[in-house]
Amino acid sequence: MSKHDDNAAAEEELGDESKSIIFSMISQFTRDMDLSRITFPTFVLEPRSFTERVTDFMSHPDFLISASKSDDPVQRFVGVVKYYMSGWHIHPRGVKKPYNPILGEFFRSQYEFDDASGAYFVAEQVSHHPPITAMFYHSPEHRIAIEGDLRPLSRFQGNSVGMLLGGYAKIHFLDRPGEIYEVTYPNMYARGILFGKMVLELGEMSTVTCKHNDLVFEVEFKTKGILWGAYNQIAGKIRRISTNETLFEISGNWQTAMYITDKRTHAAKPEILFDSASEHVVPQHVACASEQEPNESRNLWKHVTKAIRENNLQAATTQKSAIEEQQREHVKEREAQGTQFEPRFFQLEIDGNYHPKLVIDDIPKEPEAAKERVSQWIFAKLDGSMQDMDRSEDDPVVLATQHKR
């Protein structure tokens, strides 16, 4: 990540040819136009799918694990807030957008923690228009589950493209019945697409709410003014829902360091809540391409990823167009057969949200039984066999790409 006085990781300068393509494309846009059906040029793409990008929020699980062990409900809430705020600093250098997942595309992975425990993750594209990505994360040993769906809506706003992040997420501490943390998201903006330097910003309000413990965190992600202000600033409060009493104030820079002040003690001074320069990102483990199914994200997009990493934008565009054309053919086939798409891992429920087909309350409490149940649900192939997570990568396309990371 960038240094604390540097915003270079969130900035990008486009070359003249790229600017010309952008100008040509956006000349057809109108303000507030929905961009979900627009095909963007490959030079603005991050070489991974949105289904994988969701895992950025799983990069600091130790905050959530520590929170779940605390006997103090206020400290548990502070730990969840710390976990939530720690996910935003992870993003590609510059201003890039991930691949738009095709309908039925999915990404799955597992995590191994330092204490020999772990977690499992799966995300699936359950709707294409409008785009909806559903996700589920579970740590059997620590009895933590996260479910949600993300509904990004891109809008053209003159010199910016805004991604309005709708949807929901719920964090469950399964050993604490009724204690659920509900999360909403800020919006994301790519500034300077017509003139000036391209910059990634977060803006507007987001919240973390635990009604069970009468606590809410409201945070404003501040965008930089034209003449004043600084990038990546946040200002938030943790307060009691019933009395509106402010317990903590949180401020700082979401990309580098954030601070928390205990307002219950008038003499309290700000303390570090999160510093991205000193925290460890927990890596995820993904099966090799040969163990993945055709619509599994890394396998599906591997030719596009290879071309982007080789800076072969023509090949990337060709490969990307082939995937998009295949998706259109699948739509035509379903229409001809009179069938509806059925998600593999998630289902739409009466509350209007997508939830995992594996009912969270039905997951066994005993860790080994939970691991078997959840891993079988996530990593079983269509033929009934399990993904071999230990198999070495042998796909020539992926192997040719790895040294270019």
C-alpha positions as a Markdown table, in Angstrom:
| # | Residue | x | y | z |
|---|---|---|---|---|
| 1 | Met | 0.0 | 0.0 | 0.0 |
| 2 | Ser | 0.9 | 3.6 | -0.3 |
| 3 | Lys | 2.7 | 5.6 | 2.4 |
| 4 | His | 0.6 | 7.6 | 4.8 |
| 5 | Asp | 1.3 | 10.8 | 3.0 |
| 6 | Asp | 0.8 | 9.4 | -0.5 |
| 7 | Asn | -2.3 | 8.6 | -2.5 |
| 8 | Ala | -0.4 | 7.2 | -5.5 |
| 9 | Ala | -1.9 | 3.7 | -5.0 |
| 10 | Ala | -5.4 | 5.1 | -5.8 |
| 11 | Glu | -4.3 | 7.3 | -8.8 |
| 12 | Glu | -3.6 | 6.5 | -12.4 |
| 13 | Glu | -2.6 | 8.5 | -15.5 |
| 14 | Leu | -4.0 | 7.2 | -18.9 |
| 15 | Gly | -2.1 | 7.4 | -22.1 |
| 16 | Asp | -3.3 | 9.4 | -25.1 |
| 17 | Glu | -4.7 | 6.3 | -26.9 |
| 18 | Ser | -6.6 | 5.1 | -23.8 |
| 19 | Lys | -8.0 | 8.6 | -23.3 |
| 20 | Ser | -9.2 | 8.7 | -26.9 |
| 21 | Ile | -11.0 | 5.4 | -26.4 |
| 22 | Ile | -12.6 | 6.7 | -23.2 |
| 23 | Phe | -13.7 | 9.9 | -24.9 |
| 24 | Ser | -15.2 | 8.0 | -27.8 |
| 25 | Met | -17.1 | 5.7 | -25.5 |
| 26 | Ile | -18.5 | 8.3 | -23.1 |
| 27 | Ser | -19.6 | 10.6 | -25.9 |
| 28 | Gln | -22.6 | 8.2 | -26.1 |
| 29 | Phe | -23.4 | 8.5 | -22.4 |
| 30 | Thr | -26.0 | 10.6 | -20.7 |
| 31 | Arg | -25.7 | 11.8 | -17.1 |
| 32 | Asp | -26.9 | 9.2 | -14.5 |
| 33 | Met | -27.0 | 6.6 | -17.2 |
| 34 | Asp | -27.0 | 3.0 | -16.0 |
| 35 | Leu | -23.7 | 1.4 | -17.1 |
| 36 | Ser | -24.4 | -2.2 | -16.2 |
| 37 | Arg | -24.9 | -3.1 | -19.9 |
| 38 | Ile | -21.8 | -1.2 | -21.1 |
| 39 | Thr | -18.7 | -3.1 | -22.2 |
| 40 | Phe | -15.6 | -1.3 | -20.9 |
| 41 | Pro | -12.3 | -1.4 | -22.7 |
| 42 | Thr | -9.8 | -4.0 | -21.3 |
| 43 | Phe | -7.2 | -1.5 | -20.2 |
| 44 | Val | -9.5 | -0.4 | -17.4 |
| 45 | Leu | -9.9 | -4.0 | -16.1 |
| 46 | Glu | -8.4 | -5.5 | -13.0 |
| 47 | Pro | -7.3 | -9.1 | -13.8 |
| 48 | Arg | -9.8 | -10.8 | -11.5 |
| 49 | Ser | -13.5 | -11.2 | -11.3 |
| 50 | Phe | -15.8 | -9.3 | -8.9 |
| 51 | Thr | -16.7 | -12.7 | -7.4 |
| 52 | Glu | -13.0 | -12.8 | -6.2 |
| 53 | Arg | -12.7 | -9.2 | -5.3 |
| 54 | Val | -15.4 | -9.7 | -2.6 |
| 55 | Thr | -12.7 | -11.7 | -0.7 |
| 56 | Asp | -10.8 | -8.5 | 0.1 |
| 57 | Phe | -13.1 | -8.2 | 3.1 |
| 58 | Met | -11.9 | -11.5 | 4.4 |
| 59 | Ser | -8.2 | -10.4 | 4.5 |
| 60 | His | -8.0 | -9.6 | 8.3 |
| 61 | Pro | -10.0 | -12.4 | 10.0 |
| 62 | Asp | -8.1 | -12.0 | 13.3 |
| 63 | Phe | -10.1 | -8.9 | 14.1 |
| 64 | Leu | -13.3 | -10.8 | 13.8 |
| 65 | Ile | -12.0 | -13.8 | 15.7 |
| 66 | Ser | -10.8 | -11.6 | 18.6 |
| 67 | Ala | -14.1 | -9.8 | 18.7 |
| 68 | Ser | -16.1 | -13.0 | 18.9 |
| 69 | Lys | -14.1 | -14.1 | 22.0 |
| 70 | Ser | -14.7 | -11.0 | 24.0 |
| 71 | Asp | -17.2 | -11.1 | 26.8 |
| 72 | Asp | -17.9 | -7.4 | 26.5 |
| 73 | Pro | -20.6 | -6.6 | 23.9 |
| 74 | Val | -19.2 | -3.1 | 23.3 |
| 75 | Gln | -15.7 | -4.5 | 22.7 |
| 76 | Arg | -17.2 | -7.1 | 20.4 |
| 77 | Phe | -18.9 | -4.3 | 18.4 |
| 78 | Val | -15.6 | -2.3 | 18.2 |
| 79 | Gly | -13.9 | -5.4 | 16.9 |
| 80 | Val | -16.5 | -5.9 | 14.2 |
| 81 | Val | -16.1 | -2.2 | 13.2 |
| 82 | Lys | -12.3 | -2.6 | 13.0 |
| 83 | Tyr | -12.8 | -5.7 | 10.8 |
| 84 | Tyr | -15.2 | -3.9 | 8.5 |
| 85 | Met | -13.0 | -0.8 | 8.1 |
| 86 | Ser | -9.9 | -2.9 | 7.4 |
| 87 | Gly | -11.3 | -4.2 | 4.1 |
| 88 | Trp | -11.2 | -1.0 | 2.1 |
| 89 | His | -7.5 | -0.5 | 1.8 |
| 90 | Ile | -7.1 | -3.5 | -0.4 |
| 91 | His | -7.5 | -2.6 | -4.1 |
| 92 | Pro | -5.5 | -2.7 | -7.3 |
| 93 | Arg | -3.1 | 0.1 | -8.0 |
| 94 | Gly | -4.7 | 2.9 | -9.9 |
| 95 | Val | -8.3 | 2.9 | -10.9 |
| 96 | Lys | -9.4 | -0.5 | -12.2 |
| 97 | Lys | -12.7 | -2.4 | -12.3 |
| 98 | Pro | -12.9 | -6.2 | -11.9 |
| 99 | Tyr | -14.5 | -8.4 | -14.6 |
| 100 | Asn | -18.2 | -8.4 | -14.6 |
| 101 | Pro | -19.1 | -12.0 | -13.6 |
| 102 | Ile | -21.3 | -14.0 | -16.0 |
| 103 | Leu | -24.5 | -15.6 | -14.7 |
| 104 | Gly | -23.7 | -18.7 | -12.7 |
| 105 | Glu | -20.0 | -17.9 | -12.4 |
| 106 | Phe | -18.6 | -18.7 | -9.0 |
| 107 | Phe | -15.4 | -18.4 | -6.9 |
| 108 | Arg | -14.5 | -20.6 | -4.0 |
| 109 | Ser | -11.5 | -20.7 | -1.7 |
| 110 | Gln | -10.2 | -21.6 | 1.7 |
| 111 | Tyr | -8.1 | -20.0 | 4.4 |
| 112 | Glu | -5.6 | -21.4 | 6.9 |
| 113 | Phe | -4.9 | -19.4 | 10.0 |
| 114 | Asp | -1.8 | -19.3 | 12.2 |
| 115 | Asp | -3.5 | -21.3 | 14.9 |
| 116 | Ala | -4.3 | -24.2 | 12.5 |
| 117 | Ser | -7.9 | -23.2 | 12.2 |
| 118 | Gly | -9.4 | -21.9 | 9.0 |
| 119 | Ala | -12.4 | -20.7 | 6.9 |
| 120 | Tyr | -14.2 | -21.4 | 3.7 |
| 121 | Phe | -15.6 | -19.0 | 1.1 |
| 122 | Val | -17.9 | -19.1 | -1.9 |
| 123 | Ala | -19.4 | -16.3 | -4.1 |
| 124 | Glu | -21.7 | -16.8 | -7.0 |
| 125 | Gln | -23.2 | -14.5 | -9.6 |
| 126 | Val | -26.9 | -15.1 | -9.1 |
| 127 | Ser | -28.2 | -12.4 | -11.4 |
| 128 | His | -26.7 | -10.6 | -14.4 |
| 129 | His | -29.2 | -7.8 | -15.0 |
| 130 | Pro | -29.3 | -6.4 | -12.5 |
| 131 | Pro | -25.9 | -7.7 | -11.3 |
| 132 | Ile | -26.0 | -9.5 | -8.0 |
| 133 | Thr | -23.2 | -11.4 | -6.4 |
| 134 | Ala | -24.1 | -13.5 | -3.4 |
| 135 | Met | -21.4 | -14.7 | -0.9 |
| 136 | Phe | -20.8 | -16.9 | 2.1 |
| 137 | Tyr | -17.9 | -17.3 | 4.5 |
| 138 | His | -17.6 | -19.7 | 7.5 |
| 139 | Ser | -15.0 | -20.5 | 10.1 |
| 140 | Pro | -15.9 | -23.8 | 11.8 |
| 141 | Glu | -13.5 | -23.5 | 14.7 |
| 142 | His | -14.4 | -20.0 | 15.6 |
| 143 | Arg | -18.2 | -20.3 | 14.8 |
| 144 | Ile | -18.3 | -17.2 | 12.6 |
| 145 | Ala | -20.4 | -16.9 | 9.5 |
| 146 | Ile | -20.9 | -14.1 | 7.0 |
| 147 | Glu | -23.6 | -14.0 | 4.4 |
| 148 | Gly | -24.7 | -11.3 | 2.0 |
| 149 | Asp | -25.2 | -10.1 | -1.5 |
| 150 | Leu | -23.7 | -7.1 | -3.3 |
| 151 | Arg | -25.7 | -5.2 | -6.0 |
| 152 | Pro | -23.3 | -2.7 | -7.7 |
| 153 | Leu | -25.0 | -0.2 | -9.9 |
| 154 | Ser | -22.7 | 2.0 | -12.1 |
| 155 | Arg | -23.7 | 5.5 | -13.1 |
| 156 | Phe | -22.1 | 8.0 | -15.4 |
| 157 | Gln | -21.7 | 11.3 | -13.6 |
| 158 | Gly | -19.8 | 13.6 | -15.9 |
| 159 | Asn | -16.1 | 13.5 | -15.0 |
| 160 | Ser | -16.8 | 10.5 | -12.8 |
| 161 | Val | -18.2 | 7.0 | -12.8 |
| 162 | Gly | -20.0 | 6.1 | -9.6 |
| 163 | Met | -20.5 | 2.5 | -8.4 |
| 164 | Leu | -23.5 | 2.5 | -6.0 |
| 165 | Leu | -23.0 | -0.5 | -3.7 |
| 166 | Gly | -26.3 | -1.9 | -2.7 |
| 167 | Gly | -27.1 | -5.2 | -1.1 |
| 168 | Tyr | -26.5 | -6.4 | 2.5 |
| 169 | Ala | -24.1 | -8.4 | 4.6 |
| 170 | Lys | -24.7 | -10.1 | 8.0 |
| 171 | Ile | -22.0 | -11.3 | 10.4 |
| 172 | His | -23.1 | -14.1 | 12.7 |
| 173 | Phe | -21.4 | -15.0 | 15.9 |
| 174 | Leu | -23.0 | -18.4 | 16.1 |
| 175 | Asp | -22.2 | -19.1 | 19.8 |
| 176 | Arg | -24.1 | -15.9 | 20.6 |
| 177 | Pro | -27.7 | -16.5 | 19.5 |
| 178 | Gly | -29.4 | -13.4 | 18.1 |
| 179 | Glu | -26.2 | -11.4 | 17.8 |
| 180 | Ile | -26.1 | -10.4 | 14.2 |
| 181 | Tyr | -24.2 | -7.5 | 12.7 |
| 182 | Glu | -25.8 | -5.9 | 9.7 |
| 183 | Val | -23.6 | -4.0 | 7.3 |
| 184 | Thr | -24.2 | -1.5 | 4.5 |
| 185 | Tyr | -21.7 | -0.1 | 2.0 |
| 186 | Pro | -20.4 | 3.3 | 0.8 |
| 187 | Asn | -20.3 | 4.1 | -2.9 |
| 188 | Met | -17.2 | 4.0 | -5.0 |
| 189 | Tyr | -16.1 | 6.7 | -7.6 |
| 190 | Ala | -13.6 | 6.7 | -10.4 |
| 191 | Arg | -12.8 | 10.5 | -10.7 |
| 192 | Gly | -11.1 | 12.2 | -13.6 |
| 193 | Ile | -12.2 | 10.0 | -16.5 |
| 194 | Leu | -12.5 | 13.0 | -18.8 |
| 195 | Phe | -9.8 | 15.4 | -17.5 |
| 196 | Gly | -7.3 | 15.4 | -14.7 |
| 197 | Lys | -5.7 | 12.4 | -13.0 |
| 198 | Met | -7.9 | 9.4 | -12.5 |
| 199 | Val | -8.5 | 8.8 | -8.7 |
| 200 | Leu | -10.4 | 6.1 | -6.8 |
| 201 | Glu | -12.6 | 7.5 | -4.0 |
| 202 | Leu | -15.2 | 6.2 | -1.5 |
| 203 | Gly | -18.1 | 8.4 | -0.6 |
| 204 | Glu | -21.3 | 8.7 | 1.4 |
| 205 | Met | -22.5 | 6.9 | 4.5 |
| 206 | Ser | -22.3 | 3.3 | 5.6 |
| 207 | Thr | -23.3 | 1.5 | 8.7 |
| 208 | Val | -22.7 | -1.5 | 11.0 |
| 209 | Thr | -25.7 | -2.3 | 13.2 |
| 210 | Cys | -26.3 | -4.8 | 16.0 |
| 211 | Lys | -29.8 | -4.4 | 17.3 |
| 212 | His | -29.4 | -7.2 | 19.7 |
| 213 | Asn | -26.8 | -5.1 | 21.6 |
| 214 | Asp | -28.3 | -1.7 | 20.9 |
| 215 | Leu | -25.3 | -0.4 | 19.0 |
| 216 | Val | -24.8 | 1.2 | 15.6 |
| 217 | Phe | -21.7 | 2.6 | 13.8 |
| 218 | Glu | -22.3 | 5.3 | 11.2 |
| 219 | Val | -19.4 | 6.4 | 9.2 |
| 220 | Glu | -19.0 | 9.0 | 6.4 |
| 221 | Phe | -16.5 | 8.3 | 3.7 |
| 222 | Lys | -15.5 | 11.9 | 2.7 |
| 223 | Thr | -14.7 | 12.8 | -0.9 |
| 224 | Lys | -12.1 | 15.4 | -1.6 |
| 225 | Gly | -13.3 | 18.9 | -2.5 |
| 226 | Ile | -12.1 | 20.7 | -5.6 |
| 227 | Leu | -10.3 | 23.3 | -3.7 |
| 228 | Trp | -9.7 | 21.8 | -0.3 |
| 229 | Gly | -9.8 | 18.7 | 1.7 |
| 230 | Ala | -7.8 | 15.4 | 1.6 |
| 231 | Tyr | -8.3 | 12.0 | 0.0 |
| 232 | Asn | -9.7 | 9.0 | 1.8 |
| 233 | Gln | -10.9 | 10.7 | 5.0 |
| 234 | Ile | -13.5 | 9.1 | 7.2 |
| 235 | Ala | -15.5 | 10.3 | 10.3 |
| 236 | Gly | -17.7 | 8.0 | 12.3 |
| 237 | Lys | -19.4 | 7.4 | 15.6 |
| 238 | Ile | -20.4 | 4.3 | 17.6 |
| 239 | Arg | -23.5 | 5.1 | 19.6 |
| 240 | Arg | -26.3 | 3.5 | 21.5 |
| 241 | Ile | -29.4 | 3.1 | 19.4 |
| 242 | Ser | -31.9 | 3.7 | 22.2 |
| 243 | Thr | -30.3 | 6.7 | 23.8 |
| 244 | Asn | -28.2 | 8.2 | 21.0 |
| 245 | Glu | -25.2 | 8.3 | 23.4 |
| 246 | Thr | -21.9 | 8.5 | 21.5 |
| 247 | Leu | -19.5 | 5.9 | 22.9 |
| 248 | Phe | -16.6 | 6.2 | 20.4 |
| 249 | Glu | -15.5 | 8.5 | 17.6 |
| 250 | Ile | -13.5 | 7.1 | 14.7 |
| 251 | Ser | -11.5 | 9.2 | 12.2 |
| 252 | Gly | -8.5 | 9.0 | 9.9 |
| 253 | Asn | -7.7 | 7.6 | 6.4 |
| 254 | Trp | -9.4 | 4.4 | 5.3 |
| 255 | Gln | -6.4 | 3.5 | 3.1 |
| 256 | Thr | -3.7 | 4.0 | 5.7 |
| 257 | Ala | -4.4 | 4.6 | 9.4 |
| 258 | Met | -7.6 | 5.1 | 11.4 |
| 259 | Tyr | -8.0 | 6.2 | 15.0 |
| 260 | Ile | -10.6 | 5.6 | 17.7 |
| 261 | Thr | -11.4 | 7.9 | 20.7 |
| 262 | Asp | -13.4 | 6.6 | 23.7 |
| 263 | Lys | -15.9 | 9.4 | 24.4 |
| 264 | Arg | -17.0 | 7.8 | 27.7 |
| 265 | Thr | -13.8 | 9.1 | 29.1 |
| 266 | His | -13.3 | 12.9 | 28.6 |
| 267 | Ala | -9.6 | 12.7 | 29.0 |
| 268 | Ala | -9.2 | 9.9 | 26.4 |
| 269 | Lys | -6.9 | 10.5 | 23.5 |
| 270 | Pro | -7.1 | 8.9 | 20.0 |
| 271 | Glu | -5.6 | 5.5 | 19.7 |
| 272 | Ile | -4.8 | 3.5 | 16.6 |
| 273 | Leu | -7.8 | 1.4 | 15.4 |
| 274 | Phe | -6.1 | 0.1 | 12.2 |
| 275 | Asp | -2.9 | 0.7 | 10.4 |
| 276 | Ser | -2.6 | -1.0 | 7.0 |
| 277 | Ala | 1.2 | -0.7 | 7.0 |
| 278 | Ser | 1.5 | -2.9 | 10.1 |
| 279 | Glu | -1.2 | -5.5 | 9.5 |
| 280 | His | -0.9 | -8.9 | 7.9 |
| 281 | Val | -3.2 | -9.9 | 5.0 |
| 282 | Val | -4.2 | -13.6 | 5.3 |
| 283 | Pro | -3.9 | -15.3 | 1.9 |
| 284 | Gln | -6.5 | -17.5 | 0.5 |
| 285 | His | -5.9 | -20.9 | -1.2 |
| 286 | Val | -7.6 | -21.6 | -4.5 |
| 287 | Ala | -7.6 | -24.9 | -6.4 |
| 288 | Cys | -5.5 | -25.1 | -9.5 |
| 289 | Ala | -7.3 | -24.4 | -12.8 |
| 290 | Ser | -7.4 | -28.1 | -13.7 |
| 291 | Glu | -9.5 | -28.8 | -10.6 |
| 292 | Gln | -11.9 | -26.0 | -11.4 |
| 293 | Glu | -15.1 | -26.2 | -13.3 |
| 294 | Pro | -15.6 | -24.2 | -16.6 |
| 295 | Asn | -17.6 | -21.4 | -14.9 |
| 296 | Glu | -15.3 | -21.1 | -11.9 |
| 297 | Ser | -13.9 | -17.5 | -12.0 |
| 298 | Arg | -10.1 | -18.0 | -12.4 |
| 299 | Asn | -10.6 | -20.8 | -14.9 |
| 300 | Leu | -13.3 | -18.9 | -16.8 |
| 301 | Trp | -11.2 | -15.7 | -17.2 |
| 302 | Lys | -7.7 | -17.2 | -17.4 |
| 303 | His | -7.2 | -16.3 | -21.1 |
| 304 | Val | -8.3 | -12.7 | -20.5 |
| 305 | Thr | -6.1 | -12.5 | -17.4 |
| 306 | Lys | -3.1 | -13.9 | -19.3 |
| 307 | Ala | -3.6 | -11.3 | -22.1 |
| 308 | Ile | -3.9 | -8.4 | -19.7 |
| 309 | Arg | -0.8 | -9.4 | -17.8 |
| 310 | Glu | 1.1 | -9.6 | -21.1 |
| 311 | Asn | -0.3 | -6.2 | -22.0 |
| 312 | Asn | -1.9 | -7.7 | -25.1 |
| 313 | Leu | -5.2 | -5.7 | -25.1 |
| 314 | Gln | -6.3 | -7.0 | -28.4 |
| 315 | Ala | -6.2 | -10.6 | -27.3 |
| 316 | Ala | -7.8 | -9.6 | -24.0 |
| 317 | Thr | -10.7 | -8.0 | -25.8 |
| 318 | Thr | -11.1 | -11.0 | -28.1 |
| 319 | Gln | -11.2 | -13.5 | -25.2 |
| 320 | Lys | -13.5 | -11.3 | -23.2 |
| 321 | Ser | -15.9 | -11.0 | -26.1 |
| 322 | Ala | -16.0 | -14.7 | -26.5 |
| 323 | Ile | -17.0 | -15.2 | -22.8 |
| 324 | Glu | -19.7 | -12.5 | -23.2 |
| 325 | Glu | -21.0 | -14.1 | -26.5 |
| 326 | Gln | -21.2 | -17.5 | -24.8 |
| 327 | Gln | -23.3 | -16.0 | -22.0 |
| 328 | Arg | -25.7 | -14.5 | -24.6 |
| 329 | Glu | -26.0 | -18.0 | -26.2 |
| 330 | His | -26.9 | -19.5 | -22.8 |
| 331 | Val | -29.6 | -16.9 | -22.4 |
| 332 | Lys | -31.1 | -17.8 | -25.8 |
| 333 | Glu | -31.0 | -21.5 | -24.9 |
| 334 | Arg | -32.9 | -20.9 | -21.7 |
| 335 | Glu | -35.5 | -18.8 | -23.5 |
| 336 | Ala | -35.9 | -21.4 | -26.2 |
| 337 | Gln | -36.4 | -24.1 | -23.5 |
| 338 | Gly | -38.6 | -22.0 | -21.3 |
| 339 | Thr | -36.3 | -22.5 | -18.3 |
| 340 | Gln | -35.1 | -20.2 | -15.6 |
| 341 | Phe | -31.5 | -19.9 | -14.3 |
| 342 | Glu | -31.1 | -21.7 | -10.9 |
| 343 | Pro | -28.2 | -20.6 | -8.7 |
| 344 | Arg | -26.1 | -23.5 | -7.4 |
| 345 | Phe | -25.2 | -22.2 | -3.9 |
| 346 | Phe | -27.7 | -19.5 | -3.1 |
| 347 | Gln | -31.5 | -18.9 | -3.2 |
| 348 | Leu | -33.7 | -15.8 | -3.2 |
| 349 | Glu | -35.8 | -15.7 | 0.0 |
| 350 | Ile | -38.9 | -13.9 | 1.1 |
| 351 | Asp | -36.9 | -10.9 | 2.5 |
| 352 | Gly | -35.7 | -10.2 | -1.1 |
| 353 | Asn | -32.1 | -11.2 | -0.4 |
| 354 | Tyr | -30.0 | -14.1 | -1.5 |
| 355 | His | -29.0 | -16.5 | 1.3 |
| 356 | Pro | -26.9 | -19.7 | 1.2 |
| 357 | Lys | -28.8 | -22.9 | 0.5 |
| 358 | Leu | -26.8 | -24.4 | 3.3 |
| 359 | Val | -28.8 | -23.1 | 6.2 |
| 360 | Ile | -26.5 | -21.4 | 8.7 |
| 361 | Asp | -28.4 | -22.6 | 11.8 |
| 362 | Asp | -28.1 | -26.2 | 10.6 |
| 363 | Ile | -24.3 | -26.1 | 10.5 |
| 364 | Pro | -23.0 | -28.5 | 13.3 |
| 365 | Lys | -21.4 | -26.9 | 16.3 |
| 366 | Glu | -18.6 | -29.5 | 16.5 |
| 367 | Pro | -15.7 | -28.1 | 14.4 |
| 368 | Glu | -14.8 | -31.3 | 12.5 |
| 369 | Ala | -18.4 | -32.0 | 11.7 |
| 370 | Ala | -18.9 | -28.4 | 10.6 |
| 371 | Lys | -15.7 | -28.5 | 8.4 |
| 372 | Glu | -17.0 | -31.7 | 6.7 |
| 373 | Arg | -20.5 | -30.3 | 6.1 |
| 374 | Val | -19.4 | -26.9 | 4.8 |
| 375 | Ser | -16.4 | -28.1 | 2.7 |
| 376 | Gln | -18.6 | -30.8 | 1.1 |
| 377 | Trp | -21.2 | -28.1 | 0.2 |
| 378 | Ile | -18.6 | -25.7 | -1.3 |
| 379 | Phe | -15.9 | -27.9 | -2.8 |
| 380 | Ala | -17.8 | -30.9 | -4.2 |
| 381 | Lys | -17.7 | -31.0 | -8.0 |
| 382 | Leu | -20.8 | -31.8 | -10.1 |
| 383 | Asp | -19.6 | -35.4 | -10.5 |
| 384 | Gly | -19.6 | -35.8 | -6.7 |
| 385 | Ser | -15.8 | -35.8 | -6.2 |
| 386 | Met | -14.0 | -33.1 | -4.2 |
| 387 | Gln | -11.6 | -30.5 | -5.4 |
| 388 | Asp | -8.0 | -31.5 | -4.8 |
| 389 | Met | -6.7 | -28.3 | -3.1 |
| 390 | Asp | -3.2 | -29.7 | -3.0 |
| 391 | Arg | -2.8 | -30.4 | -6.7 |
| 392 | Ser | 0.0 | -28.3 | -8.2 |
| 393 | Glu | -0.9 | -25.9 | -11.0 |
| 394 | Asp | -0.4 | -27.6 | -14.4 |
| 395 | Asp | -2.5 | -25.5 | -16.7 |
| 396 | Pro | -0.2 | -24.0 | -19.3 |
| 397 | Val | -2.2 | -20.8 | -19.6 |
| 398 | Val | -2.0 | -20.1 | -15.9 |
| 399 | Leu | 1.6 | -21.2 | -15.7 |
| 400 | Ala | 2.5 | -18.6 | -18.4 |
| 401 | Thr | 0.7 | -16.0 | -16.4 |
| 402 | Gln | 2.1 | -16.6 | -12.9 |
| 403 | His | 5.6 | -15.1 | -13.6 |
| 404 | Lys | 3.9 | -11.9 | -14.8 |
| 405 | Arg | 2.1 | -11.1 | -11.6 |
